[in-house]
PDB file of C-alpha atoms in Angstrom:
ATOM      1  CA  MET A 116      21.575 -10.799  -1.649  1.00 90.00           C
ATOM      2  CA  LYS A 117      22.636  -7.180  -1.331  1.00 96.00           C
ATOM      3  CA  ILE A 118      20.084  -4.367  -1.082  1.00 98.00           C
ATOM      4  CA  THR A 119      21.024  -0.862  -2.197  1.00 98.00           C
ATOM      5  CA  ASN A 120      17.535   0.328  -3.255  1.00 98.00           C
ATOM      6  CA  ILE A 121      14.200   0.125  -1.437  1.00 98.00           C
ATOM      7  CA  ILE A 122      10.925   1.001  -3.157  1.00 98.00           C
ATOM      8  CA  TRP A 123       8.294   1.445  -0.466  1.00 98.00           C
ATOM      9  CA  ASP A 124       4.546   1.065  -0.837  1.00 97.00           C
ATOM     10  CA  TRP A 125       2.528   3.698   1.035  1.00 96.00           C
ATOM     11  CA  ASN A 126      -1.009   2.699   2.060  1.00 95.00           C
ATOM     12  CA  GLY A 127      -0.937  -0.019   4.679  1.00 97.00           C
ATOM     13  CA  THR A 128       2.850  -0.343   4.557  1.00 98.00           C
ATOM     14  CA  LEU A 129       4.085   2.989   5.891  1.00 98.00           C
ATOM     15  CA  LEU A 130       0.691   4.608   6.528  1.00 97.00           C
ATOM     16  CA  ASP A 131      -1.559   2.823   9.034  1.00 98.00           C
ATOM     17  CA  ASP A 132      -4.854   3.526   7.271  1.00 97.00           C
ATOM     18  CA  ILE A 133      -6.737   0.245   7.543  1.00 97.00           C
ATOM     19  CA  ASP A 134      -9.309   1.601  10.042  1.00 97.00           C
ATOM     20  CA  ILE A 135     -10.150   4.600   7.851  1.00 97.00           C
ATOM     21  CA  SER A 136     -10.263   2.361   4.786  1.00 97.00           C
ATOM     22  CA  MET A 137     -12.765   0.087   6.505  1.00 97.00           C
ATOM     23  CA  GLU A 138     -14.851   3.076   7.582  1.00 97.00           C
ATOM     24  CA  ALA A 139     -14.920   4.392   4.006  1.00 97.00           C
ATOM     25  CA  LEU A 140     -15.902   0.970   2.661  1.00 97.00           C
ATOM     26  CA  ASN A 141     -18.652   0.543   5.237  1.00 98.00           C
ATOM     27  CA  GLN A 142     -20.057   3.971   4.401  1.00 97.00           C
ATOM     28  CA  LEU A 143     -20.595   2.719   0.843  1.00 97.00           C
ATOM     29  CA  LEU A 144     -21.937  -0.664   1.934  1.00 97.00           C
ATOM     30  CA  GLU A 145     -24.427   0.932   4.307  1.00 97.00           C
ATOM     31  CA  ALA A 146     -25.663   3.289   1.586  1.00 96.00           C
ATOM     32  CA  GLN A 147     -26.236   0.279  -0.679  1.00 95.00           C
ATOM     33  CA  HIS A 148     -27.923  -1.730   2.133  1.00 96.00           C
ATOM     34  CA  LEU A 149     -25.192  -4.361   1.995  1.00 97.00           C
ATOM     35  CA  PRO A 150     -23.625  -6.266   4.930  1.00 97.00           C
ATOM     36  CA  LEU A 151     -20.836  -4.325   6.643  1.00 97.00           C
ATOM     37  CA  VAL A 152     -17.272  -5.582   6.976  1.00 96.00           C
ATOM     38  CA  LEU A 153     -16.704  -5.383  10.723  1.00 93.00           C
ATOM     39  CA  GLU A 154     -13.498  -7.336  11.379  1.00 96.00           C
ATOM     40  CA  LYS A 155     -10.004  -6.499  10.137  1.00 96.00           C
ATOM     41  CA  GLU A 156      -9.261 -10.122   9.296  1.00 95.00           C
ATOM     42  CA  GLU A 157     -12.442 -10.295   7.210  1.00 95.00           C
ATOM     43  CA  TYR A 158     -11.461  -7.085   5.416  1.00 96.00           C
ATOM     44  CA  ARG A 159      -7.945  -8.408   4.780  1.00 97.00           C
ATOM     45  CA  ARG A 160      -9.348 -11.536   3.171  1.00 95.00           C
ATOM     46  CA  TYR A 161     -11.592  -9.491   0.872  1.00 94.00           C
ATOM     47  CA  PHE A 162      -8.982  -6.921  -0.117  1.00 95.00           C
ATOM     48  CA  GLN A 163      -7.113  -7.242  -3.399  1.00 92.00           C
ATOM     49  CA  PHE A 164      -5.919  -5.366  -6.463  1.00 87.00           C
ATOM     50  CA  PRO A 165      -7.342  -4.225  -8.701  1.00 87.00           C
ATOM     51  CA  VAL A 166      -9.664  -2.655  -6.157  1.00 89.00           C
ATOM     52  CA  ILE A 167     -12.641  -3.193  -8.453  1.00 91.00           C
ATOM     53  CA  GLU A 168     -12.333  -6.932  -7.771  1.00 92.00           C
ATOM     54  CA  TYR A 169     -12.619  -6.551  -4.007  1.00 91.00           C
ATOM     55  CA  TYR A 170     -15.600  -4.256  -4.491  1.00 95.00           C
ATOM     56  CA  LYS A 171     -17.240  -7.162  -6.337  1.00 95.00           C
ATOM     57  CA  LYS A 172     -16.396  -9.534  -3.485  1.00 94.00           C
ATOM     58  CA  VAL A 173     -18.183  -7.431  -0.858  1.00 95.00           C
ATOM     59  CA  GLY A 174     -21.321  -7.304  -2.993  1.00 96.00           C
ATOM     60  CA  PHE A 175     -21.451  -4.053  -4.974  1.00 97.00           C
ATOM     61  CA  ASP A 176     -23.615  -4.175  -8.095  1.00 95.00           C
ATOM     62  CA  PHE A 177     -21.968  -2.034 -10.783  1.00 96.00           C
ATOM     63  CA  ASP A 178     -25.136  -2.090 -12.866  1.00 95.00           C
ATOM     64  CA  LYS A 179     -26.801  -0.293  -9.973  1.00 94.00           C
ATOM     65  CA  THR A 180     -23.891   2.011  -9.113  1.00 96.00           C
ATOM     66  CA  PRO A 181     -20.876   2.214 -11.478  1.00 96.00           C
ATOM     67  CA  PHE A 182     -17.455   1.491  -9.994  1.00 94.00           C
ATOM     68  CA  SER A 183     -16.244   4.975 -10.947  1.00 93.00           C
ATOM     69  CA  GLN A 184     -19.016   6.505  -8.832  1.00 96.00           C
ATOM     70  CA  LEU A 185     -18.283   4.216  -5.884  1.00 95.00           C
ATOM     71  CA  ALA A 186     -14.565   5.012  -6.126  1.00 92.00           C
ATOM     72  CA  LYS A 187     -15.299   8.729  -5.962  1.00 93.00           C
ATOM     73  CA  GLN A 188     -17.644   8.298  -2.976  1.00 96.00           C
ATOM     74  CA  TYR A 189     -14.989   6.210  -1.246  1.00 95.00           C
ATOM     75  CA  MET A 190     -12.289   8.833  -1.783  1.00 93.00           C
ATOM     76  CA  ASP A 191     -14.613  11.663  -0.713  1.00 95.00           C
ATOM     77  CA  TYR A 192     -14.706  10.005   2.711  1.00 96.00           C
ATOM     78  CA  TYR A 193     -11.261   8.416   2.828  1.00 95.00           C
ATOM     79  CA  GLN A 194      -8.992  11.262   1.756  1.00 93.00           C
ATOM     80  CA  PRO A 195      -9.869  13.944   4.364  1.00 95.00           C
ATOM     81  CA  HIS A 196     -10.054  11.361   7.158  1.00 96.00           C
ATOM     82  CA  SER A 197      -6.769   9.760   6.127  1.00 95.00           C
ATOM     83  CA  LEU A 198      -4.943  12.978   6.972  1.00 95.00           C
ATOM     84  CA  ASP A 199      -5.404  12.061  10.637  1.00 95.00           C
ATOM     85  CA  CYS A 200      -3.841   8.603  10.275  1.00 97.00           C
ATOM     86  CA  GLU A 201      -0.560   7.699  11.948  1.00 97.00           C
ATOM     87  CA  LEU A 202       2.433   6.029  10.397  1.00 98.00           C
ATOM     88  CA  HIS A 203       2.991   2.436  11.418  1.00 98.00           C
ATOM     89  CA  ARG A 204       5.170   2.005  14.481  1.00 97.00           C
ATOM     90  CA  ASP A 205       8.932   2.026  13.749  1.00 98.00           C
ATOM     91  CA  VAL A 206       8.545   3.581  10.276  1.00 98.00           C
ATOM     92  CA  MET A 207      10.644   6.644  11.055  1.00 97.00           C
ATOM     93  CA  GLU A 208      13.332   4.588  12.740  1.00 97.00           C
ATOM     94  CA  THR A 209      13.493   2.212   9.774  1.00 98.00           C
ATOM     95  CA  LEU A 210      13.690   4.982   7.177  1.00 98.00           C
ATOM     96  CA  GLU A 211      16.429   6.692   9.159  1.00 98.00           C
ATOM     97  CA  MET A 212      18.365   3.467   9.620  1.00 97.00           C
ATOM     98  CA  MET A 213      18.257   2.668   5.902  1.00 98.00           C
ATOM     99  CA  LYS A 214      19.354   6.213   5.069  1.00 97.00           C
ATOM    100  CA  ALA A 215      22.277   5.935   7.489  1.00 97.00           C
ATOM    101  CA  ARG A 216      23.383   2.774   5.701  1.00 97.00           C
ATOM    102  CA  GLY A 217      23.398   4.547   2.356  1.00 97.00           C
ATOM    103  CA  VAL A 218      20.342   2.763   0.951  1.00 98.00           C
ATOM    104  CA  HIS A 219      18.458   4.696  -1.745  1.00 98.00           C
ATOM    105  CA  GLN A 220      14.748   4.905  -0.872  1.00 98.00           C
ATOM    106  CA  TYR A 221      11.779   5.607  -3.121  1.00 98.00           C
ATOM    107  CA  LEU A 222       8.001   5.686  -2.691  1.00 97.00           C
ATOM    108  CA  LEU A 223       5.655   4.166  -5.263  1.00 95.00           C
ATOM    109  CA  SER A 224       1.907   3.965  -4.731  1.00 92.00           C
ATOM    110  CA  ALA A 225      -1.279   2.984  -6.547  1.00 83.00           C
ATOM    111  CA  SER A 226      -2.820   6.153  -5.083  1.00 84.00           C
ATOM    112  CA  ASP A 227      -3.614   9.262  -7.069  1.00 85.00           C
ATOM    113  CA  ILE A 228      -0.411  11.306  -6.973  1.00 89.00           C
ATOM    114  CA  SER A 229      -2.134  14.502  -5.821  1.00 89.00           C
ATOM    115  CA  PHE A 230      -3.832  12.682  -2.926  1.00 89.00           C
ATOM    116  CA  LEU A 231      -0.553  10.955  -2.101  1.00 91.00           C
ATOM    117  CA  LYS A 232       1.333  14.227  -1.838  1.00 92.00           C
ATOM    118  CA  GLU A 233      -1.434  15.710   0.320  1.00 93.00           C
ATOM    119  CA  GLN A 234      -1.062  12.794   2.731  1.00 94.00           C
ATOM    120  CA  LEU A 235       2.735  12.956   2.738  1.00 95.00           C
ATOM    121  CA  ALA A 236       2.586  16.621   3.702  1.00 94.00           C
ATOM    122  CA  GLN A 237       1.289  15.532   7.115  1.00 94.00           C
ATOM    123  CA  TYR A 238       4.510  13.717   7.987  1.00 94.00           C
ATOM    124  CA  ASP A 239       8.165  14.633   8.053  1.00 92.00           C
ATOM    125  CA  ILE A 240       9.285  11.744   5.838  1.00 95.00           C
ATOM    126  CA  THR A 241       9.414  13.116   2.277  1.00 96.00           C
ATOM    127  CA  PRO A 242      13.162  13.919   2.535  1.00 96.00           C
ATOM    128  CA  TYR A 243      13.900  10.210   2.943  1.00 98.00           C
ATOM    129  CA  PHE A 244      12.679   9.483  -0.597  1.00 98.00           C
ATOM    130  CA  GLU A 245      14.721  10.282  -3.672  1.00 97.00           C
ATOM    131  CA  ASP A 246      11.592  10.055  -5.823  1.00 97.00           C
ATOM    132  CA  ILE A 247       7.838   9.653  -5.270  1.00 95.00           C
ATOM    133  CA  LYS A 248       5.526   8.064  -7.831  1.00 93.00           C
ATOM    134  CA  GLY A 249       1.752   7.625  -7.932  1.00 88.00           C
ATOM    135  CA  LEU A 250      -1.034   7.126 -10.452  1.00 79.00           C
ATOM    136  CA  ASP A 251      -3.032   9.804 -12.252  1.00 71.00           C
ATOM    137  CA  ASN A 252      -6.452   8.501 -11.138  1.00 49.00           C
ATOM    138  CA  ILE A 253      -8.334   7.250  -8.062  1.00 43.00           C
ATOM    139  CA  HIS A 254      -9.227   3.779  -9.366  1.00 41.00           C
ATOM    140  CA  ALA A 255      -6.152   1.901  -8.021  1.00 44.00           C
ATOM    141  CA  HIS A 256      -6.000  -0.552 -10.907  1.00 52.00           C
ATOM    142  CA  SER A 257      -2.302  -1.469 -10.926  1.00 61.00           C
ATOM    143  CA  LYS A 258       1.102   0.098 -10.442  1.00 85.00           C
ATOM    144  CA  ALA A 259       3.059  -2.636 -12.217  1.00 87.00           C
ATOM    145  CA  GLU A 260       3.813  -0.678 -15.383  1.00 88.00           C
ATOM    146  CA  LEU A 261       4.636   2.414 -13.337  1.00 89.00           C
ATOM    147  CA  ALA A 262       7.086   0.378 -11.255  1.00 93.00           C
ATOM    148  CA  LYS A 263       8.784  -1.293 -14.204  1.00 93.00           C
ATOM    149  CA  ASN A 264       9.231   1.992 -16.039  1.00 92.00           C
ATOM    150  CA  PHE A 265      10.575   3.679 -12.918  1.00 94.00           C
ATOM    151  CA  VAL A 266      13.161   0.979 -12.208  1.00 96.00           C
ATOM    152  CA  GLU A 267      14.367   1.059 -15.804  1.00 95.00           C
ATOM    153  CA  LYS A 268      14.444   4.838 -16.219  1.00 94.00           C
ATOM    154  CA  ALA A 269      16.167   5.322 -12.860  1.00 95.00           C
ATOM    155  CA  GLY A 270      18.773   2.756 -13.876  1.00 97.00           C
ATOM    156  CA  LEU A 271      18.385   0.772 -10.655  1.00 97.00           C
ATOM    157  CA  CYS A 272      20.191  -2.537 -10.339  1.00 97.00           C
ATOM    158  CA  LYS A 273      17.275  -4.985 -10.171  1.00 98.00           C
ATOM    159  CA  ALA A 274      19.301  -7.568  -8.255  1.00 98.00           C
ATOM    160  CA  GLU A 275      19.885  -4.985  -5.507  1.00 98.00           C
ATOM    161  CA  THR A 276      16.363  -3.489  -5.471  1.00 98.00           C
ATOM    162  CA  ILE A 277      13.518  -4.602  -3.223  1.00 98.00           C
ATOM    163  CA  PHE A 278       9.856  -3.634  -3.154  1.00 98.00           C
ATOM    164  CA  ILE A 279       8.308  -3.552   0.310  1.00 98.00           C
ATOM    165  CA  GLY A 280       4.531  -3.660   0.570  1.00 98.00           C
ATOM    166  CA  ASP A 281       1.500  -5.154   2.282  1.00 97.00           C
ATOM    167  CA  SER A 282      -0.379  -6.804  -0.587  1.00 96.00           C
ATOM    168  CA  VAL A 283      -0.211  -9.682  -3.034  1.00 96.00           C
ATOM    169  CA  HIS A 284      -0.136  -7.042  -5.747  1.00 94.00           C
ATOM    170  CA  ASP A 285       3.145  -5.719  -4.367  1.00 95.00           C
ATOM    171  CA  SER A 286       4.684  -9.131  -5.020  1.00 97.00           C
ATOM    172  CA  GLU A 287       3.293  -9.063  -8.567  1.00 95.00           C
ATOM    173  CA  VAL A 288       4.682  -5.562  -9.106  1.00 95.00           C
ATOM    174  CA  ALA A 289       8.115  -6.601  -7.866  1.00 97.00           C
ATOM    175  CA  ALA A 290       8.154  -9.662 -10.119  1.00 97.00           C
ATOM    176  CA  TYR A 291       7.055  -7.618 -13.133  1.00 95.00           C
ATOM    177  CA  ALA A 292       9.843  -5.128 -12.470  1.00 96.00           C
ATOM    178  CA  GLY A 293      12.344  -7.966 -11.972  1.00 97.00           C
ATOM    179  CA  CYS A 294      13.161  -7.092  -8.359  1.00 98.00           C
ATOM    180  CA  HIS A 295      12.990  -8.652  -4.909  1.00 98.00           C
ATOM    181  CA  CYS A 296       9.997  -8.290  -2.575  1.00 98.00           C
ATOM    182  CA  LEU A 297       9.326  -8.233   1.172  1.00 98.00           C
ATOM    183  CA  LEU A 298       5.740  -8.217   2.458  1.00 98.00           C
ATOM    184  CA  ILE A 299       4.498  -6.896   5.804  1.00 98.00           C
ATOM    185  CA  ALA A 300       1.306  -8.484   7.161  1.00 97.00           C
ATOM    186  CA  ASP A 301       0.249  -5.429   9.132  1.00 96.00           C
ATOM    187  CA  GLY A 302      -1.722  -3.644   6.443  1.00 97.00           C
ATOM    188  CA  HIS A 303      -4.550  -4.384   4.031  1.00 97.00           C
ATOM    189  CA  GLU A 304      -4.101  -8.021   3.061  1.00 97.00           C
ATOM    190  CA  HIS A 305      -4.225 -11.219   5.090  1.00 96.00           C
ATOM    191  CA  LYS A 306      -0.951 -12.849   6.149  1.00 96.00           C
ATOM    192  CA  GLU A 307      -1.931 -16.206   4.678  1.00 97.00           C
ATOM    193  CA  LYS A 308      -2.407 -14.643   1.245  1.00 97.00           C
ATOM    194  CA  LEU A 309       0.977 -12.913   1.490  1.00 98.00           C
ATOM    195  CA  GLN A 310       2.711 -16.142   2.485  1.00 97.00           C
ATOM    196  CA  ASN A 311       1.173 -17.899  -0.507  1.00 97.00           C
ATOM    197  CA  THR A 312       3.088 -15.580  -2.841  1.00 98.00           C
ATOM    198  CA  GLY A 313       6.343 -17.281  -1.895  1.00 97.00           C
ATOM    199  CA  CYS A 314       7.926 -13.938  -0.993  1.00 98.00           C
ATOM    200  CA  PRO A 315       9.441 -13.441   2.451  1.00 98.00           C
ATOM    201  CA  SER A 316       6.889 -11.935   4.831  1.00 98.00           C
ATOM    202  CA  VAL A 317       7.014 -10.459   8.327  1.00 98.00           C
ATOM    203  CA  ASP A 318       4.403  -9.260  10.792  1.00 98.00           C
ATOM    204  CA  THR A 319       5.604  -5.759  11.654  1.00 98.00           C
ATOM    205  CA  MET A 320       7.789  -2.906  10.500  1.00 98.00           C
ATOM    206  CA  LYS A 321      10.246  -3.749  13.290  1.00 98.00           C
ATOM    207  CA  GLN A 322      10.614  -7.235  11.886  1.00 98.00           C
ATOM    208  CA  ALA A 323      11.023  -5.779   8.399  1.00 98.00           C
ATOM    209  CA  GLN A 324      13.806  -3.587   9.739  1.00 97.00           C
ATOM    210  CA  GLU A 325      15.570  -6.574  11.269  1.00 97.00           C
ATOM    211  CA  TRP A 326      15.202  -8.535   8.036  1.00 98.00           C
ATOM    212  CA  LEU A 327      16.615  -5.684   5.956  1.00 97.00           C
ATOM    213  CA  LEU A 328      19.651  -5.286   8.192  1.00 96.00           C
ATOM    214  CA  GLN A 329      20.845  -8.687   6.994  1.00 95.00           C
ATOM    215  CA  PHE A 330      21.267  -7.347   3.471  1.00 96.00           C
ATOM    216  CA  CYS A 331      21.969  -3.606   3.767  1.00 91.00           C
TER     217      CYS A 331
END
């Protein structure tokens, strides 16, 4: 396999936002008098796309409070606090190394594009990406169609393109777009779930870097 194009996920993959995400979720759970999610491994087992499904898992009653309202309350807490998050360790080094090897890099997220750009403004990484794509809403349903359309319109060679993310959905997106996938178990979803996708998975960005160097 040869890799000439990398399409990066953002939340949980490059941005280390799991703590803030848990805080935002627990704010909603507390307001609804529901049990809090206190452990990262518990959170990672609950988490999934579309986000509405993991909201169901933790106990939200949409007849009592519609998902759209919960999503807005979540983002009202998450977005301003996320601006203080750090990138995962070794992200900058990895982006720079891939650039030096002539790999084309892109960013594609299930986040609202305006929120995504606000977050990106906090870090000096935008120049590494030849294009940045996000959704036009805060509901984080799916980015599969967005990914497929992007790969086709950009004319990327699917056999030389890899999606790198931290969720089962990232593997589904890659498959839908007809590309390869690498998963990093340092974000929002549990390692066991990532391994069950059949895609290669690693524990850290450093390990992802080492894996990529075999093919770039």
